[in-house]
Short mmCIF file of C-alpha atoms and ligand atoms in Angstrom, two decimals:
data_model
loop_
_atom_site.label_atom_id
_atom_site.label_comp_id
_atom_site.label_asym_id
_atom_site.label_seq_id
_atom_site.Cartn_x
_atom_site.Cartn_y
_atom_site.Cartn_z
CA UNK A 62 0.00 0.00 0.00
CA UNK A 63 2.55 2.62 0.99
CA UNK A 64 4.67 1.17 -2.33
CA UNK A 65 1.56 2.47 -4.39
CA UNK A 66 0.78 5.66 -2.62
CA UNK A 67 4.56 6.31 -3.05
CA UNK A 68 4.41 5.46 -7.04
CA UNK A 69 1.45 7.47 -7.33
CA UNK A 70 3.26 10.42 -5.92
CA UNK A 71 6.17 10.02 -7.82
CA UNK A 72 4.50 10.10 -11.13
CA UNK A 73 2.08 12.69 -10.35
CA UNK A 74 5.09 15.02 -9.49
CA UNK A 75 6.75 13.90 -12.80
CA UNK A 76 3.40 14.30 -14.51
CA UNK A 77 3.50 18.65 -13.05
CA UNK A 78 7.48 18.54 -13.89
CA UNK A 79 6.49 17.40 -17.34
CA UNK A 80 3.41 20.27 -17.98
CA UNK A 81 5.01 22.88 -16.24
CA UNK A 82 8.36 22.14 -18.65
CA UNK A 83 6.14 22.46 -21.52
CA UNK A 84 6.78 26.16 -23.62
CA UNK A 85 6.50 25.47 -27.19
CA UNK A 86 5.78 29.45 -27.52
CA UNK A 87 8.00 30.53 -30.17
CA UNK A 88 11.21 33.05 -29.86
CA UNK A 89 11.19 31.55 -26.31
CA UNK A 90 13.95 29.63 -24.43
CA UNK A 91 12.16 25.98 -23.27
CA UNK A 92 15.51 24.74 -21.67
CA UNK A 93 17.51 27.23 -19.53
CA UNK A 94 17.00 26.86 -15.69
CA UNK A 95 15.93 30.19 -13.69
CA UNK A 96 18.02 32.53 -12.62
CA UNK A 97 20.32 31.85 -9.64
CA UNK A 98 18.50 33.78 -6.35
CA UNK A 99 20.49 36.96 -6.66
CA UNK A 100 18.83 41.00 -6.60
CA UNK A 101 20.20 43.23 -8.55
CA UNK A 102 19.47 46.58 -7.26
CA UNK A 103 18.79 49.02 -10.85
CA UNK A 104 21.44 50.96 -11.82
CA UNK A 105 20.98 54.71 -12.21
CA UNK A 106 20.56 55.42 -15.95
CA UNK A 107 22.58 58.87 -16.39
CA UNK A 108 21.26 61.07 -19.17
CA UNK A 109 24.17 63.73 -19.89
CA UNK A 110 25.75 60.61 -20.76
CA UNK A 111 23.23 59.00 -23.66
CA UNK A 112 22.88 62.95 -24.77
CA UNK A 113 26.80 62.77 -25.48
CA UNK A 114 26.15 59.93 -27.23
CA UNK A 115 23.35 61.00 -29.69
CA UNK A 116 25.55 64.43 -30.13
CA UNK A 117 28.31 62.26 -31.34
CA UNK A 118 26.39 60.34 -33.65
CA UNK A 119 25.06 63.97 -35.08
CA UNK A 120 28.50 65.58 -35.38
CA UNK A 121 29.34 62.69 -37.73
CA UNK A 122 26.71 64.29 -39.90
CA UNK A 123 23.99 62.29 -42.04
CA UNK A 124 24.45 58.66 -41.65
CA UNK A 125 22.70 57.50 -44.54
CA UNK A 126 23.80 54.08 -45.55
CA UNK A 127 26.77 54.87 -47.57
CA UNK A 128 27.81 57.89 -47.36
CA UNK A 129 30.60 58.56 -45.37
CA UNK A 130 29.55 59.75 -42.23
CA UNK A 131 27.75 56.92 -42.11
CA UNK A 132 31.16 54.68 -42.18
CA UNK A 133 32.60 57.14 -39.68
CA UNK A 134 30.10 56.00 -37.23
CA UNK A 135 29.92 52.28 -37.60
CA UNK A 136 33.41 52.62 -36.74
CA UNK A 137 32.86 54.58 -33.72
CA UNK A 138 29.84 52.01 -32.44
CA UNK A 139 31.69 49.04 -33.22
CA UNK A 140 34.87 50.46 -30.98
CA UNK A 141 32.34 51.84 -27.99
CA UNK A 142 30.52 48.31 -27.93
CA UNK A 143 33.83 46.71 -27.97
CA UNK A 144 35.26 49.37 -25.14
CA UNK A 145 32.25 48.17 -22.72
CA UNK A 146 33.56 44.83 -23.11
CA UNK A 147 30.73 43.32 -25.64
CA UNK A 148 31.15 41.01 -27.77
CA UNK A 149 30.62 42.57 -31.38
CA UNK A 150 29.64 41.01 -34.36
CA UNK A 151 29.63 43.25 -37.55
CA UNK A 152 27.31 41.86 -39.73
CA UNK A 153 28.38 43.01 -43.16
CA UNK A 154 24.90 42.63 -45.90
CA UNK A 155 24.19 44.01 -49.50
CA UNK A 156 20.60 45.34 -49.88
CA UNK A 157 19.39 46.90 -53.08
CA UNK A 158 17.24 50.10 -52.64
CA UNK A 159 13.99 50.93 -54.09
CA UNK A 160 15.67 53.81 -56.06
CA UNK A 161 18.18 50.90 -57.63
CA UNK A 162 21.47 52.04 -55.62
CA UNK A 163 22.83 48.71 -54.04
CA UNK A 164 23.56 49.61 -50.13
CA UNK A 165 26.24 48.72 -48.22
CA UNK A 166 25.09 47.92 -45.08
CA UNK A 167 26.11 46.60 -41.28
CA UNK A 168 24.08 45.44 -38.66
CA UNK A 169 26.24 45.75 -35.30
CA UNK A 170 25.41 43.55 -32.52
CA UNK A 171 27.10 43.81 -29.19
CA UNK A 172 26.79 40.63 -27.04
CA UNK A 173 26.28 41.06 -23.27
CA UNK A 174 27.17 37.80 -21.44
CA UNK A 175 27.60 35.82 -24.73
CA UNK A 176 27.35 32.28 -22.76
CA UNK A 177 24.39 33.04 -21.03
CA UNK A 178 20.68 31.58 -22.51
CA UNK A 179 18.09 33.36 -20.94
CA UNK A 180 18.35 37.15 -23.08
CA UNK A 181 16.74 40.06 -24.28
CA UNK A 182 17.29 41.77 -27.41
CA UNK A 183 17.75 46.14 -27.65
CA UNK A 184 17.29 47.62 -30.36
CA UNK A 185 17.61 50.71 -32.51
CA UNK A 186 18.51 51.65 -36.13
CA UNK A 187 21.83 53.56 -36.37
CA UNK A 188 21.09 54.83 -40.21
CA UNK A 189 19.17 57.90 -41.25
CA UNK A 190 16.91 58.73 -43.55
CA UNK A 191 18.87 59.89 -47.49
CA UNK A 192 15.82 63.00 -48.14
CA UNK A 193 13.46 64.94 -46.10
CA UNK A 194 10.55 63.99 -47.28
CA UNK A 195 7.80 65.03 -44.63
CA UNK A 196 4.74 65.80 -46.46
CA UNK A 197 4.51 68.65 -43.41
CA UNK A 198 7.79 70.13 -44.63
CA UNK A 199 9.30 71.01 -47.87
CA UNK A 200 12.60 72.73 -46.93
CA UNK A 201 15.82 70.94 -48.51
CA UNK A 202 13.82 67.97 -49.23
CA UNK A 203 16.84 66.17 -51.48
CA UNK A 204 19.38 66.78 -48.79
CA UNK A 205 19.94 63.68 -46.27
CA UNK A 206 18.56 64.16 -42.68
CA UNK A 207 20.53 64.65 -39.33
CA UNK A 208 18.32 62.34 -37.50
CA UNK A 209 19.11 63.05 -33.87
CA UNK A 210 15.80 61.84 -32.47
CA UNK A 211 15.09 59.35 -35.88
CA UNK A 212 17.80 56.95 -35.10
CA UNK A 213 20.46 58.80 -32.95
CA UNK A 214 18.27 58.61 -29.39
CA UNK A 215 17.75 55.26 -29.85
CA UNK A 216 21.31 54.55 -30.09
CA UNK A 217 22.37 57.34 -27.96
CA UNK A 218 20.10 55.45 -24.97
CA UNK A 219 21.35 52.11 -25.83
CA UNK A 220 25.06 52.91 -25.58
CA UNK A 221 24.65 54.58 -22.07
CA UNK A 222 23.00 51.09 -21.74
CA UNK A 223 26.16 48.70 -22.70
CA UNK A 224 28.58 51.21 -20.63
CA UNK A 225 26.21 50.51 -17.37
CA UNK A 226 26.19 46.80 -17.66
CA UNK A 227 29.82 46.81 -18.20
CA UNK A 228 29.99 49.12 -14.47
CA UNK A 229 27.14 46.72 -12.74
CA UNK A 230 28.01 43.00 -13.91
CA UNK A 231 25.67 40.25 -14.36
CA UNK A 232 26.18 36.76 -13.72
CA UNK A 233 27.19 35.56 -16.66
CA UNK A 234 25.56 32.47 -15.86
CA UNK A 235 22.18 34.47 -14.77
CA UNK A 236 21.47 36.71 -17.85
CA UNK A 237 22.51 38.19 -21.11
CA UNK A 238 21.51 41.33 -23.11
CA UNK A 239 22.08 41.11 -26.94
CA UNK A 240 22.39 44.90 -28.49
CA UNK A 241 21.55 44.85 -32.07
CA UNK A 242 21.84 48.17 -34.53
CA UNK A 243 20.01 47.48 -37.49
CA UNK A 244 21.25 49.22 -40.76
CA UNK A 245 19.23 50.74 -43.36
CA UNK A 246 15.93 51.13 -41.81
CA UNK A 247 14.78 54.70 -43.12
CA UNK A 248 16.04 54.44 -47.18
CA UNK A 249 12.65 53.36 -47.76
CA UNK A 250 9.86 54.61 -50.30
CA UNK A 251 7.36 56.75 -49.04
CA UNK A 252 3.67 57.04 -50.14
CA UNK A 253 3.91 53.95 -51.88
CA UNK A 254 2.87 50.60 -50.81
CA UNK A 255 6.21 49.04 -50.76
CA UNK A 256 7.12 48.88 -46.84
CA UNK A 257 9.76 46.32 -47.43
CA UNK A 258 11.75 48.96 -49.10
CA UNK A 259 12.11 49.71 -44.99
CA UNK A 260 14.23 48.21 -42.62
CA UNK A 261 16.54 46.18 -44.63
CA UNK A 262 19.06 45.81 -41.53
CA UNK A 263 16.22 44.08 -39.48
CA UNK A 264 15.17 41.99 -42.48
CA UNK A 265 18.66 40.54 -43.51
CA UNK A 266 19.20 40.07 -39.66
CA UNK A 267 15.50 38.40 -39.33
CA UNK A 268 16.60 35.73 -41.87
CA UNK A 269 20.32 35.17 -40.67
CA UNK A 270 20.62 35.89 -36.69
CA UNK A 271 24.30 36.29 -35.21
CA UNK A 272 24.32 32.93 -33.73
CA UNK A 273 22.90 29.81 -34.41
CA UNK A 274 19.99 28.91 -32.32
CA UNK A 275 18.91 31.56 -31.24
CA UNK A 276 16.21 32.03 -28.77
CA UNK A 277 16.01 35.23 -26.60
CA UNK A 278 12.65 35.54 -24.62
CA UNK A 279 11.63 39.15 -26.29
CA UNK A 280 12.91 42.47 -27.59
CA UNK A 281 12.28 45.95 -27.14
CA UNK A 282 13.09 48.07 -30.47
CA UNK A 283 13.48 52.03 -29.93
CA UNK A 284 12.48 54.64 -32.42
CA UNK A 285 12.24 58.08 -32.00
CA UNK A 286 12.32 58.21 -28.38
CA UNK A 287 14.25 61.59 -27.37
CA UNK A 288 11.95 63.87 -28.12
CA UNK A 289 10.48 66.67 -25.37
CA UNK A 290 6.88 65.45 -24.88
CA UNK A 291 7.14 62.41 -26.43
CA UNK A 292 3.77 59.72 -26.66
CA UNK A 293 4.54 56.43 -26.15
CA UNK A 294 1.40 54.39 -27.33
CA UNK A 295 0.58 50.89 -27.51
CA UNK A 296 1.30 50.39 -31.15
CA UNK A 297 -1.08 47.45 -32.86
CA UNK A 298 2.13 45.37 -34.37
CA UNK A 299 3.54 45.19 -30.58
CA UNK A 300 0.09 44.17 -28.79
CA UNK A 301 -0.38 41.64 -31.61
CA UNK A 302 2.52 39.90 -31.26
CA UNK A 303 4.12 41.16 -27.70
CA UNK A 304 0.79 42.29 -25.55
CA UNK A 305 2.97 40.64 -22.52
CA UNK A 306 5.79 42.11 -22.56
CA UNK A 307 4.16 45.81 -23.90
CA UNK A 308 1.45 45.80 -20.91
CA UNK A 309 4.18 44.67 -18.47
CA UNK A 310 7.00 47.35 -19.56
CA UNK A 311 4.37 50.19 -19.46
CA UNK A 312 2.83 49.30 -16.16
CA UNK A 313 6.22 49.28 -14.71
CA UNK A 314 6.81 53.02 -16.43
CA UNK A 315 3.84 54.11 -15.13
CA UNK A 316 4.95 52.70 -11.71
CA UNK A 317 7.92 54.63 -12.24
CA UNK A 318 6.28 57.88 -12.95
CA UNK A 319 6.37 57.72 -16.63
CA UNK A 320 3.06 57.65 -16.99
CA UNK A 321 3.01 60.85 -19.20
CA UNK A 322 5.25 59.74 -21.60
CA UNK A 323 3.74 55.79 -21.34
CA UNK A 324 -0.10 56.00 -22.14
CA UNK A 325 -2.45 53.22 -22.41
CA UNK A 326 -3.32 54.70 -25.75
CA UNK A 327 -3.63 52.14 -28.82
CA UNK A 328 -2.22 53.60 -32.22
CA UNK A 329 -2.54 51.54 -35.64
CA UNK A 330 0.15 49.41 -36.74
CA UNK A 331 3.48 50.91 -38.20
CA UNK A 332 6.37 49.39 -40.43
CA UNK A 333 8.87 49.44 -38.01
CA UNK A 334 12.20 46.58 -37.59
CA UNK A 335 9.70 44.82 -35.15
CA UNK A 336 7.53 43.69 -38.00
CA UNK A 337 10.51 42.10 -39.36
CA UNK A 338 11.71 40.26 -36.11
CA UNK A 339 8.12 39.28 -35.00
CA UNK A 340 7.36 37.76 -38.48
CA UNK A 341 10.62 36.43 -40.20
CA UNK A 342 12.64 35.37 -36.68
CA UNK A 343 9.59 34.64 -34.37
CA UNK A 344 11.24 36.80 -31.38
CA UNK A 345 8.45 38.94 -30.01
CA UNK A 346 9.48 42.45 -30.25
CA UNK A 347 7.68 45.40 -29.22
CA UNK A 348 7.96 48.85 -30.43
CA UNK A 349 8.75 52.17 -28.14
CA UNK A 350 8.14 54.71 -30.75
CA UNK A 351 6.62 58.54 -30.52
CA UNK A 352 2.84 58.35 -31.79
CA UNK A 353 1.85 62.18 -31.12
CA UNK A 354 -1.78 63.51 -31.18
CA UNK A 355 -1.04 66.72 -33.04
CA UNK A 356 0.27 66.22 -35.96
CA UNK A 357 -0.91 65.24 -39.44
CA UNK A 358 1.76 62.42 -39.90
CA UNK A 359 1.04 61.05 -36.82
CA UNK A 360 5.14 61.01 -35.92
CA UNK A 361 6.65 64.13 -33.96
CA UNK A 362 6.63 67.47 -36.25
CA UNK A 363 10.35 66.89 -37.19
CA UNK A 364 10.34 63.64 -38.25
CA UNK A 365 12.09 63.28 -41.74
CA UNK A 366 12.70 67.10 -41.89
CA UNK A 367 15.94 69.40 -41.19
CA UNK A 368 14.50 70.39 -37.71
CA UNK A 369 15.56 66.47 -36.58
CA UNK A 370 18.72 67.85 -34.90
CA UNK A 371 19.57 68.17 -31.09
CA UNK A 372 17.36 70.93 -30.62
CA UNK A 373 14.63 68.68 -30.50
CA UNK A 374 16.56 65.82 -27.90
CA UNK A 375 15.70 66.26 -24.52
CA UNK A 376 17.32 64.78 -21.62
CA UNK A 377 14.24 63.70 -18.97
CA UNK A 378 12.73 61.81 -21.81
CA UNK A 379 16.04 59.86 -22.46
CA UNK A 380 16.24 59.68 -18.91
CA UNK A 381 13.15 58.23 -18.39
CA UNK A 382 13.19 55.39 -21.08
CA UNK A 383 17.06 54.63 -20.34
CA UNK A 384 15.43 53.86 -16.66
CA UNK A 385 12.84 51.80 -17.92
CA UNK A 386 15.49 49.96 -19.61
CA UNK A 387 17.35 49.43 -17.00
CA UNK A 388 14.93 48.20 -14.88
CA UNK A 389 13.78 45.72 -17.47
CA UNK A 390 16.95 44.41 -17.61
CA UNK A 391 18.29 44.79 -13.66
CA UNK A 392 14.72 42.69 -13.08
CA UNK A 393 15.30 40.07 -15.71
CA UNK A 394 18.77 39.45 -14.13
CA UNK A 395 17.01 39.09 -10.54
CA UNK A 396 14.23 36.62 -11.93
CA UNK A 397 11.85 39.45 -10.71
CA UNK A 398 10.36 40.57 -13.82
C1 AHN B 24 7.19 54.24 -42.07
O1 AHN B 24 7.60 55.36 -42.26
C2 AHN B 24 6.51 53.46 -43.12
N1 AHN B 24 7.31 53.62 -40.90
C3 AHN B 24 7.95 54.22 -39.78
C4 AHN B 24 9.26 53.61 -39.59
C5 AHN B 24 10.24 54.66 -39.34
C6 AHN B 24 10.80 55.50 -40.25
N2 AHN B 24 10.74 54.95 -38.18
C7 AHN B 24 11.57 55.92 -38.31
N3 AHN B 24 11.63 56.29 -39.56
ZN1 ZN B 25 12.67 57.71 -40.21
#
């Protein structure tokens, strides 16, 4: 009798090992353990430093996919990544463009804690757009754009990022943090219907990851997000294929007081890298991208004009999603998130 009752609870805990084992979800790890019972208190996120960082990226000048202030900064990101102690893989594509000029493009990727399986992805595009083609705006429209806030704040933010992991380690057994700059995002063809003519870097990346088998739980693109006054909304793409992760990061913002720049607003869907990732590499990505209410184009007024230079960065909102950020990431690394 007390054979039985001990076989019976024997394979009735192997029975709950066995479902609670089960995650078949795609883009998600089904074999790494949990992380090792250590807090990690969250880093300050310091934002005179990501605003040096987007000002560098704009002193370069435009850095449209190849011209050559666009090969003085991949230089420049691959030796900051590689200065924080990542592990950087430059991955080197060709991409033709919808106006027939072949592109010579790079996605960087700095790896955080290489060995580790349980990761994130953060993302940004480092390129900007070739014209300034707002339909809002008609100043200089065939001369390339500075894009501090369109691509540089993303970047700016994620670099602050990679220098504080490198001054508040991680287990490298506990968690890892995979930083991926996608190139040629913004040559695309506007007012048409061809939105693969977008995001080329995430696309070719999509198809061909760094590493083989590759499985980070989720990502968290950036676009556009060092603006005064941004709007953070909960873009369509991102609760259709994220809602998780996207109603988890902006109740934490909220918590945080970022609750005027995170609003439980939906927007339509957008074209974004994170259609590319969700789609083509099955890693649920989510989109953190300025969605004002007052403006016809439904971006921020200087998007794809001459006015996207630092004038229009401010330093609470990089503060404030740089914190975010880091809490995602500090919380991951304690199990706690
Ligand atoms: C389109 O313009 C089709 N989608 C927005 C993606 C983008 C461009 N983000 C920054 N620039
Ligand atoms: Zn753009």
């Amino acid at each position: 009798m007390r054979l039985i009752k001990a076989s019976i609870f024997v394979s009735s805990v192997l029975l709950l090992w066995t479902l609670s084992c089960k995650n078949d979800k795609p883009g998600t790890d089904t074999d790494t353990p949990p992380p090792a019972a250590k807090t990690y208190k969250v880093p300050a996120f310091n934002a005179d430093s990501a605003y040096l960082y987007v000002k560098k990226q704009v002193d370069f000048g435009p850095r449209t996919t190849n011209s050559p202030g666009h090969q003085a900064t991949k230089e420049w990101l691959v030796s900051q990544l590689k200065g924080y102690g990542l592990d950087v893989v430059e991955q080197d594509f060709q991409a033709t463009a919808y106006t027939g000029t072949v592109l010579k493009a790079t996605n960087i990727i700095g790896r955080y804690n290489p060995e580790a399986k349980r990761r994130i992805v953060l993302s940004a595009h480092w390129d900007t757009r070739h014209i300034a083609d707002s339909p809002i705006n008609t100043d200089r429209v065939y001369e390339p754009i500075l894009g501090a806030d369109d691509g540089g704040s993303g970047v700016g933010i994620l670099l602050e990022v990679a220098r504080l992991l490198q001054a508040n380690p991680i287990d490298p057994l506990n968690f890892g943090v995979d930083i991926v700059f996608f190139d040629a995002e913004d040559y695309g063809h506007s007012g048409s219907n061809e939105y693969d003519t977008y995001c080329l870097g995430s696309q070719y990346w999509a198809k061909n990851p760094h590493t083989g088998n590759y499985k980070p739980r989720y990502g968290i693109l950036l676009d556009m997000v060092g603006a005064a006054g941004a709007r953070f909304t909960k873009e369509r793409l991102s609760m259709t294929y994220a809602p998780d992760v996207m109603n988890k990061i902006w109740r934490m913002a909220q918590g945080m007081g970022h609750g005027n720049l995170f609003v439980d607003i939906p927007t339509p869907e957008l074209v974004d890298d994170h259609l590319f990732v969700n789609t083509i590499a099955k890693i649920p990505m989510i989109d953190i991208i300025n969605r004002p209410s007052d403006t016809e184009t439904g971006f921020p007024a200087h998007w794809h004009t001459h006015n996207d230079n630092m004038d229009v960065i401010d330093k609470d909102t990089l503060r404030a999603v740089g914190q975010v950020l880091m809490a995602v990431v500090y919380r991951e690394a304690s199990g706690s998130f």
